[in-house]
CSV table of C-alpha atoms and ligand atoms in Angstrom, one decimal:
chain,number,residue,atom,x,y,z
A,1,MET,CA,215.7,87.6,307.8
A,2,ALA,CA,217.8,90.4,306.2
A,3,ASN,CA,220.8,89.4,309.1
A,4,ASN,CA,220.6,86.0,307.3
A,5,GLU,CA,221.5,87.1,303.9
A,6,TRP,CA,224.9,86.3,302.7
A,7,PRO,CA,227.1,89.0,301.7
A,8,LEU,CA,227.8,89.9,298.0
A,9,TRP,CA,230.8,89.1,296.2
A,10,GLU,CA,232.3,90.2,292.7
A,11,VAL,CA,233.4,87.1,290.6
A,12,PHE,CA,236.6,87.6,288.2
A,13,ILE,CA,237.7,85.0,286.0
A,14,ARG,CA,240.6,84.4,283.9
A,15,SER,CA,239.8,82.1,280.9
A,16,LYS,CA,243.0,81.1,279.4
A,17,GLN,CA,246.8,81.2,280.6
A,18,GLY,CA,248.2,84.8,279.6
A,19,LEU,CA,245.0,86.9,280.0
A,20,SER,CA,244.2,88.5,283.1
A,21,HIS,CA,240.9,88.2,285.4
A,22,LYS,CA,238.1,89.7,284.0
A,23,HIS,CA,234.7,90.7,285.9
A,24,VAL,CA,232.0,88.7,285.0
A,25,GLY,CA,229.4,89.3,287.2
A,26,SER,CA,228.4,88.9,291.4
A,27,LEU,CA,227.0,86.1,293.4
A,28,ARG,CA,226.1,85.7,297.4
A,29,ALA,CA,228.1,83.3,299.6
A,30,ALA,CA,228.8,83.0,303.1
A,31,ASP,CA,232.3,83.2,302.7
A,32,ALA,CA,235.4,83.1,300.2
A,33,GLU,CA,235.5,79.3,299.7
A,34,MET,CA,231.8,79.2,299.0
A,35,ALA,CA,232.0,82.1,296.7
A,36,VAL,CA,234.8,80.6,294.6
A,37,GLU,CA,232.7,77.0,294.7
A,38,ASN,CA,229.4,79.1,293.7
A,39,ALA,CA,231.5,81.0,291.0
A,40,ARG,CA,232.7,77.3,289.7
A,41,ASP,CA,229.0,76.5,289.2
A,42,VAL,CA,227.4,79.8,288.0
A,43,TYR,CA,230.2,81.4,285.8
A,44,THR,CA,232.2,78.4,284.6
A,45,ARG,CA,229.8,75.6,283.5
A,46,ARG,CA,231.1,75.7,279.9
A,47,SER,CA,235.0,75.6,280.9
A,48,GLU,CA,234.9,79.6,280.6
A,49,GLY,CA,237.8,79.8,283.3
A,50,ILE,CA,240.9,78.3,284.4
A,51,SER,CA,241.3,80.6,287.5
A,52,ILE,CA,238.6,82.5,289.7
A,53,TRP,CA,238.9,85.5,292.1
A,54,VAL,CA,236.2,86.7,294.3
A,55,VAL,CA,236.1,89.9,296.2
A,56,GLU,CA,233.7,90.8,298.6
A,57,SER,CA,231.6,93.6,297.0
A,58,ASN,CA,232.0,96.2,299.8
A,59,ASN,CA,235.6,96.2,299.5
A,60,VAL,CA,235.4,97.5,296.0
A,61,HIS,CA,236.0,101.0,295.9
A,62,ALA,CA,235.0,103.1,293.1
A,63,SER,CA,235.4,106.2,291.1
A,64,HIS,CA,232.0,108.2,290.5
A,65,PRO,CA,230.4,108.7,287.4
A,66,THR,CA,229.7,112.5,288.3
A,67,GLU,CA,233.3,112.9,289.0
A,68,ALA,CA,234.4,111.4,285.7
A,69,ASP,CA,234.9,114.6,284.0
A,70,SER,CA,237.3,115.9,286.4
A,71,LEU,CA,239.3,112.4,286.7
A,72,PHE,CA,239.7,111.9,283.1
A,73,GLU,CA,239.5,115.3,281.4
A,74,PRO,CA,243.7,115.9,282.1
A,75,ALA,CA,244.1,112.9,279.9
A,76,HIS,CA,241.8,114.3,277.0
A,77,SER,CA,244.5,117.7,276.7
A,78,LYS,CA,247.5,115.3,276.2
A,79,VAL,CA,247.5,114.4,272.7
A,80,TYR,CA,251.2,114.5,272.6
A,81,ARG,CA,251.3,111.3,274.9
A,82,HIS,CA,250.2,109.4,271.3
A,83,PRO,CA,252.6,108.7,268.5
A,84,THR,CA,250.2,110.1,266.1
A,85,PHE,CA,251.2,113.8,267.6
A,86,TYR,CA,254.4,113.5,265.6
A,87,ASP,CA,255.2,114.1,262.2
A,88,VAL,CA,257.4,111.7,260.6
A,89,PRO,CA,258.8,112.7,257.4
A,90,ASP,CA,258.7,110.3,254.2
A,91,GLY,CA,261.4,107.8,254.1
A,92,ILE,CA,262.1,107.3,258.1
A,93,GLU,CA,261.4,103.7,258.4
A,94,HIS,CA,261.3,101.8,261.7
A,95,MET,CA,259.7,104.4,263.8
B,1,MET,CA,230.0,119.7,290.1
B,2,ALA,CA,226.8,122.3,290.0
B,3,GLU,CA,223.7,120.7,291.0
B,4,LEU,CA,221.9,120.0,287.8
B,5,ASN,CA,217.9,120.3,287.6
B,6,ILE,CA,216.0,116.9,286.9
B,7,GLN,CA,215.1,118.2,283.7
B,8,GLU,CA,218.6,118.7,282.8
B,9,LEU,CA,219.7,115.0,284.0
B,10,GLU,CA,217.0,113.5,282.2
B,11,ARG,CA,217.4,115.4,278.9
B,12,ARG,CA,221.4,114.2,279.5
B,13,PHE,CA,220.2,110.2,280.3
B,14,GLN,CA,217.8,110.4,277.2
B,15,GLU,CA,220.7,111.9,275.1
B,16,LYS,CA,222.8,108.8,276.0
B,17,ILE,CA,219.7,106.3,275.4
B,18,ASP,CA,219.6,107.9,271.8
B,19,ASN,CA,223.2,107.7,271.1
B,20,ASP,CA,223.3,104.2,272.3
B,21,ILE,CA,225.5,104.7,275.3
B,22,ARG,CA,224.8,102.1,277.7
B,23,ILE,CA,223.6,103.2,281.4
B,24,GLU,CA,225.6,101.7,284.2
B,25,PRO,CA,225.0,101.1,287.9
B,26,ASN,CA,226.0,104.3,289.2
B,27,ASP,CA,224.8,106.7,286.7
B,28,TRP,CA,222.0,108.7,287.1
B,29,MET,CA,218.9,107.4,286.0
B,30,PRO,CA,215.4,108.8,286.2
B,31,GLU,CA,213.7,106.5,289.3
B,32,ARG,CA,210.9,105.4,286.9
B,33,TYR,CA,213.4,104.1,284.6
B,34,ARG,CA,215.4,102.1,287.6
B,35,GLN,CA,211.9,100.8,288.9
B,36,THR,CA,210.7,99.9,285.5
B,37,LEU,CA,214.0,97.8,285.3
B,38,ILE,CA,213.9,96.3,288.8
B,39,ARG,CA,210.3,95.3,288.2
B,40,GLN,CA,211.4,93.6,284.3
B,41,ILE,CA,214.3,92.2,285.6
B,42,SER,CA,213.4,90.5,288.7
B,43,GLN,CA,210.5,89.0,286.9
B,44,HIS,CA,212.6,87.7,284.7
B,45,ALA,CA,214.9,86.0,287.3
B,46,HIS,CA,211.7,84.6,288.6
B,47,SER,CA,210.7,83.1,285.7
B,48,GLU,CA,214.1,81.4,285.1
B,49,ILE,CA,213.6,80.2,288.9
B,50,VAL,CA,210.0,78.8,288.8
B,51,GLY,CA,210.7,77.3,285.2
B,52,MET,CA,213.0,74.8,286.4
B,53,LEU,CA,209.9,73.4,288.3
B,54,PRO,CA,207.8,71.7,285.2
B,55,GLU,CA,211.1,70.5,283.6
B,56,GLY,CA,212.7,69.4,287.4
B,57,ASN,CA,209.3,67.2,287.1
B,58,TRP,CA,210.6,65.0,284.7
B,59,ILE,CA,214.3,64.8,285.4
B,60,THR,CA,214.0,61.2,287.7
B,61,ARG,CA,212.1,59.8,284.8
B,62,ALA,CA,214.0,60.7,281.8
B,63,PRO,CA,213.9,57.9,279.7
B,64,ASN,CA,217.4,57.0,279.3
B,65,LEU,CA,220.7,58.6,281.3
B,66,ARG,CA,221.4,60.8,278.1
B,67,ARG,CA,218.1,62.3,278.1
B,68,LYS,CA,218.7,62.5,282.1
B,69,ALA,CA,221.9,64.3,282.1
B,70,VAL,CA,221.0,66.7,279.3
B,71,LEU,CA,217.6,67.8,281.2
B,72,LEU,CA,219.8,68.2,284.2
B,73,ALA,CA,222.3,70.4,282.4
B,74,LYS,CA,219.3,72.3,281.0
B,75,VAL,CA,217.8,73.1,284.3
B,76,GLN,CA,220.8,73.7,286.3
B,77,ASP,CA,221.5,76.6,283.4
B,78,GLU,CA,218.2,77.9,284.2
B,79,ALA,CA,219.4,78.2,287.6
B,80,GLY,CA,222.4,80.2,286.7
B,81,HIS,CA,220.4,82.4,284.3
B,82,GLY,CA,218.0,83.3,287.7
B,83,LEU,CA,221.4,84.0,289.4
B,84,TYR,CA,222.7,86.2,286.7
B,85,LEU,CA,219.3,88.4,286.7
B,86,TYR,CA,219.0,88.6,290.4
B,87,SER,CA,222.6,90.1,290.6
B,88,ALA,CA,221.5,92.1,288.1
B,89,THR,CA,218.7,93.7,290.1
B,90,GLU,CA,221.1,94.2,293.2
B,91,THR,CA,223.3,96.5,291.0
B,92,LEU,CA,220.0,99.2,290.7
B,93,GLY,CA,219.7,98.7,294.6
B,94,ALA,CA,217.1,96.2,295.0
B,95,ASP,CA,217.3,94.0,297.4
B,96,ARG,CA,217.4,90.3,296.8
B,97,GLU,CA,215.4,88.3,299.2
B,98,GLU,CA,213.0,91.6,299.1
B,99,THR,CA,212.4,90.7,295.5
B,100,ILE,CA,212.2,86.7,296.1
B,101,ASP,CA,209.8,87.4,298.9
B,102,ASP,CA,207.5,89.4,296.4
B,103,LEU,CA,207.3,86.4,294.4
B,104,HIS,CA,206.5,84.3,297.3
B,105,SER,CA,203.8,86.9,298.3
B,106,GLY,CA,202.1,87.0,294.9
B,107,LYS,CA,203.1,90.5,294.7
B,108,ALA,CA,205.6,89.8,291.8
B,109,LYS,CA,204.8,88.1,288.6
B,110,TYR,CA,206.7,85.5,286.4
B,111,SER,CA,206.0,83.8,282.8
B,112,SER,CA,202.8,82.5,283.0
B,113,ILE,CA,203.9,79.6,280.6
B,114,PHE,CA,205.0,78.2,284.1
B,115,ASN,CA,201.6,77.6,285.4
B,116,TYR,CA,201.1,74.9,282.7
B,117,PRO,CA,201.8,71.2,284.0
B,118,THR,CA,204.1,69.2,282.1
B,119,LEU,CA,202.0,65.9,282.1
B,120,SER,CA,204.1,63.5,279.7
B,121,TRP,CA,208.0,63.5,278.7
B,122,ALA,CA,206.8,64.9,275.2
B,123,ASP,CA,206.2,68.2,277.2
B,124,MET,CA,210.0,68.0,277.8
B,125,GLY,CA,210.2,68.4,274.1
B,126,ALA,CA,207.6,70.9,273.4
B,127,VAL,CA,209.0,73.3,276.8
B,128,GLY,CA,212.7,73.2,275.0
B,129,TRP,CA,211.2,73.6,271.5
B,130,LEU,CA,208.6,76.3,272.5
B,131,VAL,CA,209.3,78.0,275.6
B,132,ASP,CA,212.9,77.9,275.0
B,133,GLY,CA,212.4,79.1,271.8
B,134,ALA,CA,210.1,82.2,272.5
B,135,ALA,CA,212.3,83.0,275.4
B,136,ILE,CA,215.4,83.4,273.4
B,137,MET,CA,213.3,85.6,270.7
B,138,ASN,CA,212.4,87.6,273.7
B,139,GLN,CA,215.9,87.6,274.8
B,140,VAL,CA,218.0,88.2,271.8
B,141,PRO,CA,216.9,92.1,271.7
B,142,LEU,CA,217.9,92.5,275.5
B,143,CYS,CA,221.2,91.8,274.4
B,144,ARG,CA,221.2,95.1,273.2
B,145,CYS,CA,219.3,96.8,276.2
B,146,SER,CA,220.3,100.2,277.6
B,147,TYR,CA,221.2,98.9,281.0
B,148,GLY,CA,225.0,97.3,280.9
B,149,PRO,CA,224.4,94.7,283.6
B,150,TYR,CA,221.1,93.4,282.1
B,151,ALA,CA,222.3,93.2,278.5
B,152,ARG,CA,225.5,91.4,279.7
B,153,ALA,CA,224.0,88.7,281.5
B,154,MET,CA,221.6,88.3,278.4
B,155,VAL,CA,224.5,87.7,276.3
B,156,ARG,CA,225.6,84.9,278.6
B,157,VAL,CA,221.9,83.8,278.8
B,158,CYS,CA,221.6,84.0,275.0
B,159,LYS,CA,224.5,81.6,274.5
B,160,GLU,CA,223.4,78.9,277.0
B,161,GLU,CA,219.8,79.1,275.8
B,162,SER,CA,220.6,77.7,272.0
B,163,PHE,CA,221.1,74.1,273.3
B,164,HIS,CA,218.1,74.3,275.4
B,165,GLN,CA,216.1,74.6,272.2
B,166,ARG,CA,217.8,71.9,270.1
B,167,GLN,CA,217.3,69.3,272.9
B,168,GLY,CA,213.9,69.9,273.2
B,169,PHE,CA,213.4,69.8,269.2
B,170,GLU,CA,215.6,66.8,269.3
B,171,ILE,CA,212.9,64.9,271.7
B,172,MET,CA,209.9,66.4,269.6
B,173,MET,CA,211.6,65.2,266.1
B,174,LYS,CA,212.4,61.4,267.8
B,175,LEU,CA,209.1,61.3,269.2
B,176,ALA,CA,207.5,62.4,265.7
B,177,ALA,CA,209.2,59.4,264.0
B,178,GLY,CA,208.5,57.1,266.5
B,179,SER,CA,205.5,54.8,267.0
B,180,GLU,CA,201.9,55.8,266.8
B,181,GLU,CA,201.7,56.5,270.3
B,182,GLN,CA,204.8,58.4,270.4
B,183,LYS,CA,203.6,60.5,267.5
B,184,ALA,CA,200.7,61.0,269.7
B,185,MET,CA,202.4,62.1,272.6
B,186,ALA,CA,204.3,65.0,270.6
B,187,GLN,CA,201.3,66.0,268.9
B,188,ASP,CA,199.3,66.3,272.2
B,189,ALA,CA,202.1,68.3,274.0
B,190,LEU,CA,202.5,70.4,270.7
B,191,ASN,CA,198.4,71.0,271.1
B,192,ARG,CA,199.0,72.1,274.8
B,193,PHE,CA,201.9,74.0,274.4
B,194,TRP,CA,201.3,76.0,271.2
B,195,TRP,CA,198.9,78.8,272.4
B,196,PRO,CA,200.4,79.3,275.7
B,197,ALA,CA,204.3,79.9,274.1
B,198,LEU,CA,202.5,82.7,271.7
B,199,MET,CA,201.0,84.3,274.9
B,200,MET,CA,204.6,84.7,276.4
B,201,PHE,CA,205.1,87.7,274.2
B,202,GLY,CA,202.7,89.5,276.5
B,203,PRO,CA,199.5,91.6,275.6
B,204,PRO,CA,199.0,92.7,272.1
B,205,ASP,CA,200.4,96.1,271.5
B,206,ALA,CA,197.5,97.9,271.6
B,207,ASP,CA,196.9,96.7,275.3
B,208,SER,CA,200.6,96.8,276.1
B,209,LYS,CA,200.8,100.0,278.5
B,210,HIS,CA,204.8,99.4,279.0
B,211,THR,CA,205.8,99.2,275.5
B,212,ALA,CA,206.0,102.6,274.5
B,213,GLN,CA,208.2,104.0,277.3
B,214,SER,CA,210.4,101.0,277.5
B,215,MET,CA,211.0,101.6,273.9
B,216,ALA,CA,212.1,104.9,274.3
B,217,TRP,CA,214.5,103.8,277.0
B,218,LYS,CA,215.7,101.3,274.5
B,219,ILE,CA,215.1,98.6,277.3
B,220,LYS,CA,212.6,96.7,274.7
B,221,ARG,CA,213.3,96.7,270.9
B,222,ASN,CA,210.5,95.3,269.6
B,223,THR,CA,207.1,95.0,270.3
B,224,ASN,CA,204.9,92.0,271.4
B,225,ASP,CA,203.4,91.5,268.2
B,226,GLU,CA,206.5,91.6,266.0
B,227,LEU,CA,208.2,89.2,268.1
B,228,ARG,CA,205.1,87.1,268.2
B,229,GLN,CA,205.0,87.1,264.5
B,230,GLN,CA,208.5,86.1,264.4
B,231,MET,CA,208.1,83.1,266.8
B,232,VAL,CA,205.0,81.8,264.2
B,233,ASP,CA,206.9,82.1,261.2
B,234,ILE,CA,209.8,80.5,262.3
B,235,THR,CA,208.1,77.7,264.3
B,236,VAL,CA,205.4,76.7,261.8
B,237,PRO,CA,208.2,75.1,259.2
B,238,GLN,CA,209.9,73.2,261.6
B,239,ALA,CA,206.6,71.6,262.8
B,240,GLU,CA,205.9,70.7,259.0
B,241,MET,CA,209.7,69.5,258.6
B,242,ILE,CA,209.0,66.6,261.9
B,243,GLY,CA,205.1,66.0,260.7
B,244,LEU,CA,203.3,67.9,263.3
B,245,THR,CA,200.4,70.0,263.1
B,246,ILE,CA,200.2,73.5,264.6
B,247,PRO,CA,196.8,73.6,266.5
B,248,ASP,CA,195.2,76.4,264.7
B,249,PRO,CA,192.8,76.0,261.7
B,250,ASP,CA,193.2,80.0,260.7
B,251,LEU,CA,197.3,79.4,260.4
B,252,LYS,CA,197.7,80.3,256.4
B,253,TRP,CA,200.5,81.7,254.5
B,254,ASN,CA,200.3,85.3,253.7
B,255,GLU,CA,202.2,86.0,250.5
B,256,GLU,CA,201.7,89.8,250.8
B,257,LYS,CA,202.9,90.6,254.4
B,258,GLY,CA,205.5,87.7,253.9
B,259,GLY,CA,204.4,85.7,256.8
B,260,TYR,CA,201.8,83.6,258.5
B,261,ASP,CA,198.2,85.1,259.5
B,262,PHE,CA,197.4,82.8,262.5
B,263,GLY,CA,194.1,82.5,264.9
B,264,GLU,CA,193.1,84.7,267.5
B,265,ILE,CA,194.8,84.0,271.0
B,266,ASP,CA,192.7,83.7,273.9
B,267,TRP,CA,193.5,86.5,275.9
B,268,ASP,CA,191.0,85.9,278.6
B,269,GLU,CA,193.0,82.6,279.4
B,270,PHE,CA,196.1,84.7,280.0
B,271,TRP,CA,194.8,87.2,281.9
B,272,ASN,CA,193.1,84.7,284.1
B,273,VAL,CA,196.5,82.8,284.5
B,274,VAL,CA,198.4,86.0,285.1
B,275,LYS,CA,196.0,86.6,287.8
B,276,GLY,CA,196.8,83.4,289.2
B,277,ASN,CA,194.4,81.3,288.3
B,278,GLY,CA,196.1,79.0,286.0
B,279,PRO,CA,196.5,75.2,286.5
B,280,CYS,CA,199.6,75.5,288.6
B,281,ASN,CA,200.1,78.8,290.0
B,282,LYS,CA,199.6,78.0,293.4
B,283,GLU,CA,201.7,74.7,293.4
B,284,ARG,CA,204.5,76.5,291.9
B,285,VAL,CA,204.7,79.5,294.4
B,286,GLU,CA,204.2,77.2,297.3
B,287,ALA,CA,207.4,75.0,296.1
B,288,ARG,CA,209.3,78.1,296.0
B,289,ARG,CA,208.4,79.3,299.3
B,290,LYS,CA,208.8,75.9,300.9
B,291,ALA,CA,212.2,75.8,299.3
B,292,LYS,CA,213.2,79.0,300.6
B,293,GLU,CA,211.9,78.0,304.2
B,294,ASN,CA,213.4,74.6,304.2
B,295,GLY,CA,216.8,76.3,303.4
B,296,GLU,CA,216.7,78.6,306.1
B,297,TRP,CA,219.0,76.6,308.4
B,298,VAL,CA,221.3,75.8,305.9
B,299,ARG,CA,221.8,79.5,305.5
B,300,GLU,CA,222.0,80.3,309.2
B,301,ALA,CA,224.4,77.5,309.4
B,302,ALA,CA,226.9,78.5,306.6
B,303,ASN,CA,226.8,81.7,308.2
B,304,ALA,CA,227.5,80.4,311.5
B,305,TYR,CA,230.7,78.2,310.1
B,306,ALA,CA,231.7,81.6,308.5
B,307,ALA,CA,231.8,83.6,311.8
B,308,LYS,CA,233.7,80.6,313.3
B,309,GLN,CA,236.3,80.6,310.8
B,310,LYS,CA,237.0,84.3,310.8
B,311,MET,CA,237.3,84.0,314.7
B,312,LYS,CA,239.8,81.3,314.3
B,313,LYS,CA,241.9,83.1,311.9
B,314,ALA,CA,241.8,86.6,313.9
B,315,SER,CA,243.0,84.8,317.3
C,1,FE2,FE1,216.8,80.5,280.9
C,2,FE2,FE1,215.1,82.9,280.2
C,3,FE2,FE1,216.2,77.9,279.0
């Protein structure tokens, strides 16, 4: 039976012009065309979207949670990347 | 990263939960947390799918086109709910088809309410009003469940459920304001669905073996009895408003607790239905099993077509 199972797809929906596609969930479908059609029925029954992306789940490569510390730690120590790091004297405007 | 021992991992896990940090699919989690979620979410998914059957029963016999369109949309939503939930179980490493096969073999349960028959059109009203009403009450706190994908699925589900309850209440309201026969039909539906709807919240807290752990893990946010009380308190005035009578002679407002006291639930009936001896258990599971068997050739054909298209593209 298991080999008849359709592959898993991740679904991304653009809710309106000007916004990026956002992950909404996943579904099973035999091919990309069917995945788009199923996504239409499963995730946009109330006009939630105007554009759909589907990506086969095994094509998604993710960072691993146990590596989160080493991956993201370097950014934590670089507070000077934020404007709030800098002192701006009173009276200076438009900066 | 250094290997952490299991106690340390569990401590960090519980710390996250206590701080209301959501757990996501690839995060470390205790095996029992994973298994509890797989069991609960797949049961929930099965309930949505099996729940389509009692209402599907009336689609072709809806009294007019408006009612038919509404019921069709409602049942289609339930299919969607099942799909969101099966997807959520897959994020935990469960195999979708295996969980479905567990339903078909009787190993997995689903909400016992769907083992009651829908005998008249008024039952579409009672189901929407009471069954979806109870489901909403269960599902709203699940929107804050500690497991991210489950919580997100519940947010979608809850948004969609509110029309389900309203369309059911509308049916009841119309019938209750109709002819003598129509009102009697509505009352009969309420009589049959009231107690099973209260059973939907599960056994009393004293007998609920999973509640304490599920609450510590923030999978569950309220106890069964708390939610049941809420359901009674909200529904009684609604019934009064449309002139229907809750079939419970012991129902009485209790000023002190600010809620209703209500009669003893027949838990023997509940356990009997859970064990498979309700009026429709066999029929429901059989219908699902047949649906999978009869759809086998479609799934095969779609796979064959997809493979052919791929080859064509490659050549
Ligand atoms: Fe639902
Ligand atoms: Fe539900
Ligand atoms: Fe519903």
